[in-house]
Short mmCIF file of C-alpha atoms and ligand atoms in Angstrom, two decimals:
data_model
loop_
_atom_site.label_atom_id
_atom_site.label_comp_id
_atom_site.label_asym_id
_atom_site.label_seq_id
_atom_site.Cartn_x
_atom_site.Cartn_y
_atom_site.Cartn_z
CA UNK A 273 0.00 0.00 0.00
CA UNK A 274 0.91 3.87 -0.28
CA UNK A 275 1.18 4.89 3.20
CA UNK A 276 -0.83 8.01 3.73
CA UNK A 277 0.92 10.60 5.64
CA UNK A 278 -2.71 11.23 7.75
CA UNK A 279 -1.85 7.34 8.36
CA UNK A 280 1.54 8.23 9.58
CA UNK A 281 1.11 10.86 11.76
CA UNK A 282 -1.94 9.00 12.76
CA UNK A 283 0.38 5.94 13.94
CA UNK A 284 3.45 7.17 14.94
CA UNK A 285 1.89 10.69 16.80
CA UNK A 286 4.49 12.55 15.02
CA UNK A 287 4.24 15.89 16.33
CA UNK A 288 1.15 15.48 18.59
CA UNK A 289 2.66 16.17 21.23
CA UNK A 290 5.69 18.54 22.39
CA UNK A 291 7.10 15.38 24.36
CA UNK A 292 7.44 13.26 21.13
CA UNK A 293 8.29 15.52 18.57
CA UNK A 294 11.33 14.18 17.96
CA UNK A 295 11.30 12.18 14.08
CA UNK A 296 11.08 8.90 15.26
CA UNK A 297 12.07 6.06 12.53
CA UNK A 298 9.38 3.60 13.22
CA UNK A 299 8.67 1.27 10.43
CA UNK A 300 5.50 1.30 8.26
CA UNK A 301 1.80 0.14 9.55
CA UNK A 302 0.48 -3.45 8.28
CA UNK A 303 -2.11 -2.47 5.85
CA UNK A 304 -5.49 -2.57 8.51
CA UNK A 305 -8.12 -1.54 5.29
CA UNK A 306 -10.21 0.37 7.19
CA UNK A 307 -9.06 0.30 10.78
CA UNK A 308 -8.39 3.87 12.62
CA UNK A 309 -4.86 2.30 13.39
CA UNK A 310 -2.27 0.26 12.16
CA UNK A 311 0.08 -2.61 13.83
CA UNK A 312 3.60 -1.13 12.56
CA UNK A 313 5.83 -4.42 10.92
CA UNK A 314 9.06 -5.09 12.92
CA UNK A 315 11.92 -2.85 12.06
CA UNK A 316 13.61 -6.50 11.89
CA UNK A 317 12.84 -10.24 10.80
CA UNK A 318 11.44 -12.03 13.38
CA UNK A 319 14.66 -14.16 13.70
CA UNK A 320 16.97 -11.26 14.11
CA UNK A 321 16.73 -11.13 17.70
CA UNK A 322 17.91 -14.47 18.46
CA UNK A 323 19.41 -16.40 20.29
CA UNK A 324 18.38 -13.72 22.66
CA UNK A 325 14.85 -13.17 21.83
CA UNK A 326 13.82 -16.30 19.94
CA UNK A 327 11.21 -16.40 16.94
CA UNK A 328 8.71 -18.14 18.87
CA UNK A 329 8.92 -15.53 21.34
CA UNK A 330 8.19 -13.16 18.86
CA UNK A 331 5.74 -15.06 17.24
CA UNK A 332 3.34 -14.73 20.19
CA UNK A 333 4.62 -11.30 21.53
CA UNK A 334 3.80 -9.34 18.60
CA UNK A 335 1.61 -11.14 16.60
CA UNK A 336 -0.82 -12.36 19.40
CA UNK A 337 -0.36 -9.91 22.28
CA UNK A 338 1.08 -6.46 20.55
CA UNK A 339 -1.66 -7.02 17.81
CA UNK A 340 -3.91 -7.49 19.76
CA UNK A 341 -3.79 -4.52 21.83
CA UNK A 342 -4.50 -3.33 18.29
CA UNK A 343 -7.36 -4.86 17.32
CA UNK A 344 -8.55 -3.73 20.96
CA UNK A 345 -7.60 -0.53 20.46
CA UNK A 346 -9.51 -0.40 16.68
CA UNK A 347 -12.90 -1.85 18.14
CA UNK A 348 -13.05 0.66 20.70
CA UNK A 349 -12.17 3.78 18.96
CA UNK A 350 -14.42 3.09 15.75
CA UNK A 351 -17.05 5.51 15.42
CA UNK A 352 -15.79 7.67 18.51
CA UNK A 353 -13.87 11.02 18.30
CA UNK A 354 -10.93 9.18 19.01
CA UNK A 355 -10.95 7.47 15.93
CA UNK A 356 -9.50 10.45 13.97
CA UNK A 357 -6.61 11.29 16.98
CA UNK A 358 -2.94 10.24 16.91
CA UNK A 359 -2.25 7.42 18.81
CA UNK A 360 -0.16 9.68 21.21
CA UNK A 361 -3.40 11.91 21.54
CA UNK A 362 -5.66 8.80 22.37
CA UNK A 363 -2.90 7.69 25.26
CA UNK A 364 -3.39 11.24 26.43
CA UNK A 365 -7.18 12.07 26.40
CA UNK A 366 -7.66 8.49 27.87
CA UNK A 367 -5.30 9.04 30.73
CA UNK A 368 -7.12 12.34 31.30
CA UNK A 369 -10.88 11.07 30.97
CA UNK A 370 -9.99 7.67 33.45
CA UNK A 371 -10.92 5.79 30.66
CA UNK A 372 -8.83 2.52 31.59
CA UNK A 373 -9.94 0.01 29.23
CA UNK A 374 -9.01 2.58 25.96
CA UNK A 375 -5.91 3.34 27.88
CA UNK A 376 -4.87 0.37 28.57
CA UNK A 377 -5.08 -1.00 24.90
CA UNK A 378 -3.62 2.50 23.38
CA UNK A 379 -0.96 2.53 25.50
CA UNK A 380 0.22 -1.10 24.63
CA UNK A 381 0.20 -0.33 21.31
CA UNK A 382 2.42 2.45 21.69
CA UNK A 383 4.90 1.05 24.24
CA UNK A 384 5.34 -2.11 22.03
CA UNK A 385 6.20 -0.27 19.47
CA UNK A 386 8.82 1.83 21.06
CA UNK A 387 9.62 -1.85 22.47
CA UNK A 388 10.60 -3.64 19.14
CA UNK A 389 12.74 -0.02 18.09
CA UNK A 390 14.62 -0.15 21.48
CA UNK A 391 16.22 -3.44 20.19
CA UNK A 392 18.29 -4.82 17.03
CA UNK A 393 20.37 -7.36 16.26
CA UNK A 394 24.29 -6.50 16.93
CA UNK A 395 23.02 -4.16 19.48
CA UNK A 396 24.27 -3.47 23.18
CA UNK A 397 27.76 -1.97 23.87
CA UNK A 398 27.51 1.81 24.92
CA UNK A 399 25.74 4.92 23.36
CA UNK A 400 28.33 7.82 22.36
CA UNK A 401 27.80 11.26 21.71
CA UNK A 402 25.73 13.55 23.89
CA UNK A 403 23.80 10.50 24.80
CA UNK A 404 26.82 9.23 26.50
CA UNK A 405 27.44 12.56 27.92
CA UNK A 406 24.06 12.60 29.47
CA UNK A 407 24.39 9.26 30.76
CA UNK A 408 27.17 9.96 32.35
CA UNK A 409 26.13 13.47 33.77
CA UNK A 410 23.13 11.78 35.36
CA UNK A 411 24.16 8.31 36.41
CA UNK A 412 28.07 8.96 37.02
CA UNK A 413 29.10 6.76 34.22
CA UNK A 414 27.70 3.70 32.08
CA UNK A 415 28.41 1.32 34.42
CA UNK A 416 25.92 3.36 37.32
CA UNK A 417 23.44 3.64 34.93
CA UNK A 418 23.47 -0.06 33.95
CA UNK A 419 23.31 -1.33 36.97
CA UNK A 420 20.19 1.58 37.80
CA UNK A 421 18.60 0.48 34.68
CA UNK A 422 18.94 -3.77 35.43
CA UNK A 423 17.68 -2.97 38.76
CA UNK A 424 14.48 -0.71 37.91
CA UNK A 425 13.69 -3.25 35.15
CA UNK A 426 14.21 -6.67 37.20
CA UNK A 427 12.65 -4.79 40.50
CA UNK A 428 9.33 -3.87 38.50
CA UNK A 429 6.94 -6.00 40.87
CA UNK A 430 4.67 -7.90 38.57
CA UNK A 431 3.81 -6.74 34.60
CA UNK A 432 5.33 -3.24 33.35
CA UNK A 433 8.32 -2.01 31.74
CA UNK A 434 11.85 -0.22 32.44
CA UNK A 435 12.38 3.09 30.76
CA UNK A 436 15.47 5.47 30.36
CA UNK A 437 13.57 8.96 30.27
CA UNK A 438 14.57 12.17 29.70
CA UNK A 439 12.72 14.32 32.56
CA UNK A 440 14.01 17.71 31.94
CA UNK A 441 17.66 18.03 31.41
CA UNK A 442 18.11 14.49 33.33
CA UNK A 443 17.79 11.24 32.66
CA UNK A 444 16.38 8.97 34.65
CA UNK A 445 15.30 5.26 34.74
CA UNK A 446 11.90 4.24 35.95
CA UNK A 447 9.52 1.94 35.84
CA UNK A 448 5.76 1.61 35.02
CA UNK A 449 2.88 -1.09 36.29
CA UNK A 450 1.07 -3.11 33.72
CA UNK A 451 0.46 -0.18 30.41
CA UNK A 452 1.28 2.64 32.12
CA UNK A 453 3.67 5.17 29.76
CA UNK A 454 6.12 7.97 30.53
CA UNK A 455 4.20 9.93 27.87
CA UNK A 456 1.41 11.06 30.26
CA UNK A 457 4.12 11.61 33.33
CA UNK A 458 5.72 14.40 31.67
CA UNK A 459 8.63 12.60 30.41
CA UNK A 460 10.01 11.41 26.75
CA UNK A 461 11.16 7.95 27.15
CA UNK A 462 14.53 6.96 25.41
CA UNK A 463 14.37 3.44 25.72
CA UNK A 464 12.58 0.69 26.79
CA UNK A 465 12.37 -3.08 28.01
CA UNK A 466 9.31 -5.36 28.63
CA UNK A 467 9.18 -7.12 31.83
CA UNK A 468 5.78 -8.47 31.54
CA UNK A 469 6.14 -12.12 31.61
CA UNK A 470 5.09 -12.68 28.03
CA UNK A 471 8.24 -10.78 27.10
CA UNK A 472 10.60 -13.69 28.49
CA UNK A 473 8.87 -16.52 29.11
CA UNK A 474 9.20 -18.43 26.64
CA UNK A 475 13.16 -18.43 26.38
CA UNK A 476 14.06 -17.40 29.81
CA UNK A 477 11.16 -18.59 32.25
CA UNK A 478 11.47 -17.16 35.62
CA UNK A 479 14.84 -15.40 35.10
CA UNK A 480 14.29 -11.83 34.01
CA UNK A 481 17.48 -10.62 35.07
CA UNK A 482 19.20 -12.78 32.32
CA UNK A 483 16.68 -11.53 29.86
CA UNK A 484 17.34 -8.00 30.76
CA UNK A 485 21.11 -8.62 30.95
CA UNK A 486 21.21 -10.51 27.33
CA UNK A 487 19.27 -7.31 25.90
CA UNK A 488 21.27 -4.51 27.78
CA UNK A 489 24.50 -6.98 26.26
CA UNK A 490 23.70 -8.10 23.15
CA UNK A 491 20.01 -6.46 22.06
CA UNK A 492 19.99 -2.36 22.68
CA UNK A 493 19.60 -0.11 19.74
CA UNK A 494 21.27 3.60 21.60
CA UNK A 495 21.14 4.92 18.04
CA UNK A 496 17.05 4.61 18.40
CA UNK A 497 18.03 6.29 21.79
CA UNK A 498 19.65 8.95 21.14
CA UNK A 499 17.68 9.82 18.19
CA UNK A 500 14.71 10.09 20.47
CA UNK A 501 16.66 12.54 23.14
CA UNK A 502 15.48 16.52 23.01
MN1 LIG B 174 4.63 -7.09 25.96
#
């Protein structure tokens, strides 16, 4: 299909909001005929993650449980005024209007996606750049913030996720319950992981430290990073 740029901005939020204006490179929407939104593909084949994040994983993770939120998302935004809003713009006005069901489902399909671009294969190592600079000017060094970061993520008690956010001129790490988002907090989020137990399951079981220490190793895009920081 010939992605639309109403589509587009419709997806990816572009510009909806002062927190996320910065051009994020996700990858195009799965043609959703006449859906309100669009599952984006994976920036990657499903096998690129591996042996880290295995196929299967993937397999259920986004096209069961990351679509899904979708399809959600779709049934309950058809015919309402949130039908014609950025995704961004739903997260936001459902936040504000307590309207946790839509929130819920929005806000999956937005972290997801931010999920599968905070990863790629021959990732990890260490950002550069004014991304390292900031790392270091909020955590000490790399090594502080890794070890903030691992123990956010692995400390999350039950479903949620581990962010690196920019909150101001600092950076912090944080973590969220279940969908919750740094978008309606007031911060732009740099990176994330999933620690819901769909994420890992499948390959690591009951060890989510080893799944966040084989991502933080082997997995992390900091060039999707740093092209997110203000
Ligand atoms: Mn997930």
């Amino acid at each position: 299909m010939v992605m639309q740029r109403r589509e587009f901005v419709r997806l990816m939020g572009a510009g909806a909001l002062s927190l996320t204006a910065a051009p994020y490179v996700f990858s195009k929407p799965i043609d959703g005929g006449a859906d309100p939104f669009m599952l984006p593909e994976l920036p990657y084949a499903d096998t690129a993650l591996a042996p880290v994040i295995s196929a299967n994983t993937i397999s259920f993770h986004y096209g069961k449980h990351h679509a899904g939120y979708f399809s959600k998302l779709n049934k309950a935004v058809k015919g309402t005024k949130h039908a014609d809003m950025t995704l961004e713009e739903v997260v936001a006005a459902a936040h504000k209007d307590n309207n946790g069901g839509l929130f819920n489902n929005a806000a999956q399909a937005w972290n997801h996606t931010f999920y599968w671009h905070s990863m790629k294969a021959g990732g990890g190592g260490k950002p550069s750049g004014k991304l390292a600079d900031a790392i270091n000017g909020s955590f000490g060094d790399f090594d502080q913030f890794t070890a903030a970061f691992s123990k956010t993520c692995g400390g999350q008690f039950g479903s949620g996720w581990g962010w690196l956010v920019q909150d101001g001129a600092e950076l912090k790490v944080i973590g969220t319950s279940n969908a919750d988002t740094p978008l309606v907090h007031g911060m732009k989020p740099l990176l994330v992981i999933d620690v819901w137990e769909h994420a890992y399951y499948l390959d690591y079981q009951n060890r989510r430290g080893d799944y966040i220490a084989a991502i933080l190793d082997k997995l992390v895009n900091w060039e999707f990073a740093a092209s997110n920081l203000g």
